Amino acid sequence: MNRILSLVVYLNQNGLAEYGAYLVLYRNKYDSEGIEGIKVTPGFGAVVAFLSEDFPYEVEIA
């Protein structure tokens, strides 16, 4: 069974962006190799929902 929908909710009130914990979304599976994706800056109360099979993703850590 594959994950269909991913939901990320940032509940930490401390500055997550300082640690570089960015969610990076790519347009397709080929973009993740060498092409910069869309970086979502973590912030308290932010919610990100996306179709897991359509948008490859990773968490970029400093």
CSV table of C-alpha atoms in Angstrom, one decimal:
chain,number,residue,atom,x,y,z
A,1,MET,CA,0.0,0.0,0.0
A,2,ASN,CA,1.4,3.4,-1.0
A,3,ARG,CA,1.0,6.7,0.8
A,4,ILE,CA,-1.4,8.8,-1.2
A,5,LEU,CA,-1.6,12.1,0.8
A,6,SER,CA,1.0,13.6,3.0
A,7,LEU,CA,0.2,16.2,5.6
A,8,VAL,CA,2.9,18.1,7.5
A,9,VAL,CA,1.9,20.3,10.4
A,10,TYR,CA,4.6,22.4,12.1
A,11,LEU,CA,3.8,22.6,15.9
A,12,ASN,CA,7.2,23.6,17.2
A,13,GLN,CA,7.1,27.3,18.3
A,14,ASN,CA,10.9,27.5,18.3
A,15,GLY,CA,12.7,28.6,15.1
A,16,LEU,CA,12.9,25.5,13.0
A,17,ALA,CA,14.3,27.4,10.0
A,18,GLU,CA,17.4,28.1,12.0
A,19,TYR,CA,18.2,24.4,11.9
A,20,GLY,CA,17.5,24.1,8.2
A,21,ALA,CA,14.7,21.6,8.4
A,22,TYR,CA,13.1,22.6,5.1
A,23,LEU,CA,10.5,20.5,3.3
A,24,VAL,CA,11.5,20.3,-0.3
A,25,LEU,CA,8.9,19.4,-3.0
A,26,TYR,CA,9.8,18.5,-6.5
A,27,ARG,CA,7.5,18.6,-9.6
A,28,ASN,CA,8.3,15.0,-10.6
A,29,LYS,CA,10.6,12.2,-9.6
A,30,TYR,CA,13.2,13.3,-12.2
A,31,ASP,CA,13.5,16.8,-10.7
A,32,SER,CA,15.0,15.5,-7.4
A,33,GLU,CA,18.3,14.9,-9.2
A,34,GLY,CA,20.1,18.2,-9.7
A,35,ILE,CA,17.1,20.5,-10.0
A,36,GLU,CA,16.2,22.7,-7.1
A,37,GLY,CA,12.8,22.0,-5.7
A,38,ILE,CA,10.3,24.3,-3.9
A,39,LYS,CA,11.5,24.9,-0.3
A,40,VAL,CA,8.9,25.2,2.4
A,41,THR,CA,10.2,27.2,5.3
A,42,PRO,CA,9.0,25.7,8.6
A,43,GLY,CA,7.0,28.0,10.8
A,44,PHE,CA,4.7,27.5,13.7
A,45,GLY,CA,1.2,26.7,12.6
A,46,ALA,CA,2.1,26.1,8.9
A,47,VAL,CA,0.3,23.2,7.2
A,48,VAL,CA,1.4,21.6,4.0
A,49,ALA,CA,-0.6,18.9,2.2
A,50,PHE,CA,0.4,17.3,-1.1
A,51,LEU,CA,-0.2,14.1,-3.1
A,52,SER,CA,2.7,11.9,-2.2
A,53,GLU,CA,2.8,10.0,-5.5
A,54,ASP,CA,2.8,13.1,-7.6
A,55,PHE,CA,5.3,15.2,-5.7
A,56,PRO,CA,8.5,13.6,-4.5
A,57,TYR,CA,9.8,15.2,-1.4
A,58,GLU,CA,12.6,15.3,1.1
A,59,VAL,CA,13.6,17.1,4.3
A,60,GLU,CA,16.7,19.1,4.0
A,61,ILE,CA,18.7,19.3,7.2
A,62,ALA,CA,21.5,21.8,7.9
